[in-house]
């Protein structure tokens, strides 16, 4: 179990919205730029790590009950994405690390893989 | 008699893809449906909605909610599916590069709809359109 606020700290990341989710604990991590793969998961309490910064990333998370998204490779969240995420209580975090590096840090911290 | 809702889906408009499924999610939440059933249902609806946006000109999502089940019919006007058996195979896709850029088009949509629904029927006519029916039991 990992606290979201610790993820932000360890990855030198920036919280874009959903600050009230920072004290929550997450169990699992899943990294993908393919939303079709994300939509096949039935895991709760998951952090999505992705470099895909468009509206469908937020929509996919909304449908999949994913409350935390970490954008890697310095991908920036658009205003539209931010608004949709806020509406759905999704916490958005931006980080400049590569997906590989971010995942390595998250794994070290104790986040578990889905499979 | 069930509660009926209809939503319009615009072909090609990716900024709106998911709005219909999102509305259905809100309704099911208000009705206190089991969150696991909501997730299965809206994931399959969202996959279907993205399919209409990606492949068709326009479509409708007709939702009917009964005490024991939700029945959704998604009908589109579009190119149709020439070979449904092939489209049901994981990895088969005719998606454009634009669709792939949005994070889809890996040939996983229809199989995932099947996985997340209790009953699924699909029929299609080339150059006319596709009809998809999804039934999920609420109990």
GROMACS .gro file of C-alpha atoms in nm:
model
  254
    1UNK     CA    1   0.000   0.000   0.000
    2UNK     CA    2   0.136   0.341  -0.099
    3UNK     CA    3   0.008   0.687  -0.015
    4UNK     CA    4  -0.058   0.908  -0.318
    5UNK     CA    5   0.117   1.203  -0.155
    6UNK     CA    6   0.434   0.990  -0.124
    7UNK     CA    7   0.415   0.904  -0.495
    8UNK     CA    8   0.404   1.275  -0.578
    9UNK     CA    9   0.702   1.339  -0.352
   10UNK     CA   10   0.921   1.050  -0.476
   11UNK     CA   11   0.858   1.130  -0.844
   12UNK     CA   12   0.910   1.506  -0.809
   13UNK     CA   13   0.564   1.528  -0.957
   14UNK     CA   14   0.302   1.798  -0.972
   15UNK     CA   15  -0.062   1.759  -0.870
   16UNK     CA   16  -0.292   1.915  -1.130
   17UNK     CA   17  -0.626   1.842  -0.968
   18UNK     CA   18  -0.792   1.624  -0.707
   19UNK     CA   19  -0.576   1.728  -0.410
   20UNK     CA   20  -0.830   1.573  -0.172
   21UNK     CA   21  -0.724   1.227  -0.296
   22UNK     CA   22  -0.362   1.274  -0.186
   23UNK     CA   23  -0.401   1.106   0.150
   24UNK     CA   24  -0.552   0.792   0.005
   25UNK     CA   25  -0.369   0.461  -0.024
   26UNK     CA   26  -0.329   0.276  -0.351
   27UNK     CA   27  -0.244  -0.091  -0.394
   28UNK     CA   28  -0.185  -0.147  -0.765
   29UNK     CA   29  -0.015   0.017  -1.059
   30UNK     CA   30  -0.078  -0.031  -1.431
   31UNK     CA   31   0.122   0.138  -1.705
   32UNK     CA   32  -0.015   0.168  -2.057
   33UNK     CA   33  -0.070   0.410  -2.342
   34UNK     CA   34  -0.333   0.178  -2.485
   35UNK     CA   35  -0.672   0.251  -2.331
   36UNK     CA   36  -0.812  -0.074  -2.474
   37UNK     CA   37  -0.581  -0.260  -2.232
   38UNK     CA   38  -0.685  -0.040  -1.940
   39UNK     CA   39  -1.051  -0.119  -2.014
   40UNK     CA   40  -0.990  -0.493  -1.970
   41UNK     CA   41  -0.886  -0.454  -1.604
   42UNK     CA   42  -1.114  -0.533  -1.315
   43UNK     CA   43  -0.882  -0.417  -1.040
   44UNK     CA   44  -0.984  -0.167  -0.774
   45UNK     CA   45  -0.762   0.092  -0.613
   46UNK     CA   46  -0.531   0.141  -0.906
   47UNK     CA   47  -0.287   0.408  -1.023
   48UNK     CA   48  -0.281   0.443  -1.401
   49UNK     CA   49   0.060   0.540  -1.538
   50UNK     CA   50   0.037   0.673  -1.893
   51UNK     CA   51   0.189   0.900  -2.153
   52UNK     CA   52  -0.138   0.936  -2.341
   53UNK     CA   53  -0.268   1.283  -2.267
   54UNK     CA   54  -0.608   1.318  -2.426
   55UNK     CA   55  -0.969   1.326  -2.316
   56UNK     CA   56  -1.013   0.952  -2.369
   57UNK     CA   57  -0.758   0.881  -2.094
   58UNK     CA   58  -0.991   1.056  -1.850
   59UNK     CA   59  -1.304   0.892  -1.998
   60UNK     CA   60  -1.143   0.548  -1.976
   61UNK     CA   61  -1.059   0.611  -1.611
   62UNK     CA   62  -1.409   0.735  -1.540
   63UNK     CA   63  -1.561   0.414  -1.680
   64UNK     CA   64  -1.305   0.191  -1.510
   65UNK     CA   65  -1.339   0.356  -1.167
   66UNK     CA   66  -0.975   0.465  -1.172
   67UNK     CA   67  -0.924   0.759  -0.935
   68UNK     CA   68  -0.555   0.832  -0.990
   69UNK     CA   69  -0.368   0.903  -1.314
   70UNK     CA   70   0.004   0.972  -1.338
   71UNK     CA   71   0.117   1.130  -1.666
   72UNK     CA   72   0.480   1.054  -1.745
   73UNK     CA   73   0.732   1.179  -2.006
   74UNK     CA   74   0.638   1.538  -1.919
   75UNK     CA   75   0.299   1.510  -2.088
   76UNK     CA   76   0.075   1.799  -1.995
   77UNK     CA   77  -0.288   1.788  -1.897
   78UNK     CA   78  -0.521   2.010  -2.106
   79UNK     CA   79  -0.788   2.232  -1.953
   80UNK     CA   80  -1.060   2.004  -2.093
   81UNK     CA   81  -0.898   1.697  -1.935
   82UNK     CA   82  -0.866   1.879  -1.604
   83UNK     CA   83  -1.232   1.980  -1.602
   84UNK     CA   84  -1.352   1.628  -1.681
   85UNK     CA   85  -1.124   1.481  -1.415
   86UNK     CA   86  -1.247   1.729  -1.152
   87UNK     CA   87  -1.607   1.643  -1.235
   88UNK     CA   88  -1.529   1.276  -1.169
   89UNK     CA   89  -1.306   1.320  -0.862
   90UNK     CA   90  -1.002   1.189  -1.044
   91UNK     CA   91  -0.659   1.301  -0.920
   92UNK     CA   92  -0.422   1.400  -1.203
   93UNK     CA   93  -0.046   1.405  -1.150
   94UNK     CA   94   0.224   1.516  -1.398
   95UNK     CA   95   0.579   1.389  -1.386
   96UNK     CA   96   0.880   1.442  -1.614
   97UNK     CA   97   1.025   1.090  -1.568
   98UNK     CA   98   1.006   0.827  -1.841
   99UNK     CA   99   0.744   0.557  -1.792
  100UNK     CA  100   1.021   0.303  -1.716
  101UNK     CA  101   1.178   0.518  -1.447
  102UNK     CA  102   0.845   0.611  -1.290
  103UNK     CA  103   0.740   0.245  -1.278
  104UNK     CA  104   1.072   0.143  -1.124
  105UNK     CA  105   1.029   0.398  -0.846
  106UNK     CA  106   0.665   0.298  -0.787
  107UNK     CA  107   0.759  -0.072  -0.771
  108UNK     CA  108   1.033   0.005  -0.521
  109UNK     CA  109   0.779   0.192  -0.310
  110UNK     CA  110   0.562  -0.118  -0.291
  111UNK     CA  111   0.297  -0.064  -0.556
  112UNK     CA  112   0.187  -0.404  -0.688
  113UNK     CA  113   0.142  -0.512  -1.050
  114UNK     CA  114  -0.205  -0.613  -1.167
  115UNK     CA  115  -0.059  -0.919  -1.343
  116UNK     CA  116  -4.204  -0.132  -1.846
  117UNK     CA  117  -3.856   0.002  -1.792
  118UNK     CA  118  -3.708   0.351  -1.779
  119UNK     CA  119  -3.599   0.460  -2.125
  120UNK     CA  120  -3.320   0.693  -2.230
  121UNK     CA  121  -3.178   0.774  -2.573
  122UNK     CA  122  -2.843   0.934  -2.646
  123UNK     CA  123  -2.704   1.051  -2.979
  124UNK     CA  124  -2.349   0.951  -3.078
  125UNK     CA  125  -2.161   1.164  -3.333
  126UNK     CA  126  -1.937   0.975  -3.571
  127UNK     CA  127  -1.579   1.103  -3.583
  128UNK     CA  128  -1.611   1.335  -3.283
  129UNK     CA  129  -1.358   1.204  -3.034
  130UNK     CA  130  -1.393   1.494  -2.794
  131UNK     CA  131  -1.750   1.377  -2.725
  132UNK     CA  132  -1.680   1.003  -2.724
  133UNK     CA  133  -1.789   0.869  -2.387
  134UNK     CA  134  -2.051   1.130  -2.303
  135UNK     CA  135  -2.342   0.888  -2.353
  136UNK     CA  136  -2.177   0.616  -2.143
  137UNK     CA  137  -2.100   0.876  -1.879
  138UNK     CA  138  -2.468   0.973  -1.858
  139UNK     CA  139  -2.567   0.607  -1.820
  140UNK     CA  140  -2.312   0.570  -1.541
  141UNK     CA  141  -2.467   0.864  -1.353
  142UNK     CA  142  -2.816   0.715  -1.389
  143UNK     CA  143  -2.706   0.369  -1.267
  144UNK     CA  144  -2.528   0.527  -0.971
  145UNK     CA  145  -2.843   0.718  -0.877
  146UNK     CA  146  -3.035   0.391  -0.890
  147UNK     CA  147  -2.784   0.240  -0.645
  148UNK     CA  148  -2.685  -0.042  -0.880
  149UNK     CA  149  -2.394  -0.258  -0.756
  150UNK     CA  150  -2.069  -0.072  -0.853
  151UNK     CA  151  -1.924  -0.391  -1.008
  152UNK     CA  152  -2.225  -0.423  -1.238
  153UNK     CA  153  -2.208  -0.051  -1.320
  154UNK     CA  154  -1.843  -0.086  -1.418
  155UNK     CA  155  -1.902  -0.390  -1.639
  156UNK     CA  156  -2.194  -0.217  -1.805
  157UNK     CA  157  -2.036   0.122  -1.869
  158UNK     CA  158  -1.708  -0.030  -1.989
  159UNK     CA  159  -1.898  -0.226  -2.253
  160UNK     CA  160  -2.107   0.081  -2.345
  161UNK     CA  161  -1.798   0.297  -2.372
  162UNK     CA  162  -1.625   0.043  -2.597
  163UNK     CA  163  -1.937   0.040  -2.816
  164UNK     CA  164  -1.960   0.419  -2.818
  165UNK     CA  165  -1.595   0.450  -2.922
  166UNK     CA  166  -1.665   0.199  -3.201
  167UNK     CA  167  -1.946   0.420  -3.336
  168UNK     CA  168  -1.728   0.733  -3.314
  169UNK     CA  169  -1.437   0.550  -3.480
  170UNK     CA  170  -1.622   0.378  -3.762
  171UNK     CA  171  -1.971   0.518  -3.823
  172UNK     CA  172  -2.131   0.845  -3.937
  173UNK     CA  173  -2.382   0.865  -3.656
  174UNK     CA  174  -2.553   0.647  -3.402
  175UNK     CA  175  -2.792   0.614  -3.112
  176UNK     CA  176  -2.763   0.453  -2.771
  177UNK     CA  177  -3.102   0.336  -2.647
  178UNK     CA  178  -3.101   0.238  -2.282
  179UNK     CA  179  -3.382   0.060  -2.103
  180UNK     CA  180  -3.356  -0.012  -1.733
  181UNK     CA  181  -3.578  -0.277  -1.574
  182UNK     CA  182  -3.578  -0.385  -1.208
  183UNK     CA  183  -3.372  -0.692  -1.297
  184UNK     CA  184  -3.171  -0.592  -1.605
  185UNK     CA  185  -3.038  -0.318  -1.827
  186UNK     CA  186  -3.086  -0.352  -2.201
  187UNK     CA  187  -2.886  -0.127  -2.433
  188UNK     CA  188  -2.917  -0.108  -2.811
  189UNK     CA  189  -2.649   0.080  -2.999
  190UNK     CA  190  -2.738   0.135  -3.363
  191UNK     CA  191  -2.530   0.321  -3.616
  192UNK     CA  192  -2.538   0.435  -3.975
  193UNK     CA  193  -2.206   0.348  -4.124
  194UNK     CA  194  -1.996   0.108  -4.328
  195UNK     CA  195  -2.109  -0.200  -4.134
  196UNK     CA  196  -1.893  -0.499  -4.043
  197UNK     CA  197  -1.825  -0.737  -4.334
  198UNK     CA  198  -1.721  -1.031  -4.114
  199UNK     CA  199  -1.846  -1.028  -3.754
  200UNK     CA  200  -1.660  -1.347  -3.658
  201UNK     CA  201  -1.337  -1.183  -3.763
  202UNK     CA  202  -1.424  -0.859  -3.580
  203UNK     CA  203  -1.480  -1.066  -3.263
  204UNK     CA  204  -1.124  -1.198  -3.276
  205UNK     CA  205  -0.880  -1.028  -3.040
  206UNK     CA  206  -0.631  -0.822  -3.241
  207UNK     CA  207  -0.838  -0.780  -3.556
  208UNK     CA  208  -0.886  -0.411  -3.630
  209UNK     CA  209  -0.969  -0.178  -3.917
  210UNK     CA  210  -0.912   0.138  -3.710
  211UNK     CA  211  -0.748   0.445  -3.860
  212UNK     CA  212  -0.422   0.596  -3.726
  213UNK     CA  213  -0.635   0.873  -3.567
  214UNK     CA  214  -0.826   0.616  -3.363
  215UNK     CA  215  -0.499   0.453  -3.254
  216UNK     CA  216  -0.367   0.791  -3.143
  217UNK     CA  217  -0.662   0.815  -2.906
  218UNK     CA  218  -0.551   0.493  -2.735
  219UNK     CA  219  -0.781   0.251  -2.916
  220UNK     CA  220  -0.788   0.044  -3.233
  221UNK     CA  221  -0.607  -0.263  -3.103
  222UNK     CA  222  -0.887  -0.502  -3.198
  223UNK     CA  223  -1.001  -0.548  -2.841
  224UNK     CA  224  -1.333  -0.363  -2.826
  225UNK     CA  225  -1.589  -0.626  -2.927
  226UNK     CA  226  -1.421  -0.908  -2.729
  227UNK     CA  227  -1.416  -0.681  -2.424
  228UNK     CA  228  -1.785  -0.599  -2.470
  229UNK     CA  229  -1.857  -0.972  -2.473
  230UNK     CA  230  -1.653  -1.018  -2.155
  231UNK     CA  231  -1.834  -0.736  -1.974
  232UNK     CA  232  -2.190  -0.822  -2.072
  233UNK     CA  233  -2.421  -1.107  -1.977
  234UNK     CA  234  -2.570  -1.120  -2.325
  235UNK     CA  235  -2.448  -0.962  -2.646
  236UNK     CA  236  -2.600  -0.969  -2.993
  237UNK     CA  237  -2.453  -0.803  -3.296
  238UNK     CA  238  -2.576  -0.775  -3.651
  239UNK     CA  239  -2.456  -0.564  -3.937
  240UNK     CA  240  -2.535  -0.475  -4.296
  241UNK     CA  241  -2.259  -0.349  -4.522
  242UNK     CA  242  -2.299   0.018  -4.617
  243UNK     CA  243  -2.603   0.048  -4.391
  244UNK     CA  244  -2.492   0.006  -4.032
  245UNK     CA  245  -2.446  -0.205  -3.723
  246UNK     CA  246  -2.678  -0.296  -3.436
  247UNK     CA  247  -2.542  -0.411  -3.104
  248UNK     CA  248  -2.751  -0.525  -2.809
  249UNK     CA  249  -2.604  -0.559  -2.463
  250UNK     CA  250  -2.794  -0.706  -2.168
  251UNK     CA  251  -2.664  -0.702  -1.814
  252UNK     CA  252  -2.856  -0.846  -1.520
  253UNK     CA  253  -2.873  -0.626  -1.216
  254UNK     CA  254  -2.914  -0.910  -0.967
   0.00000   0.00000   0.00000
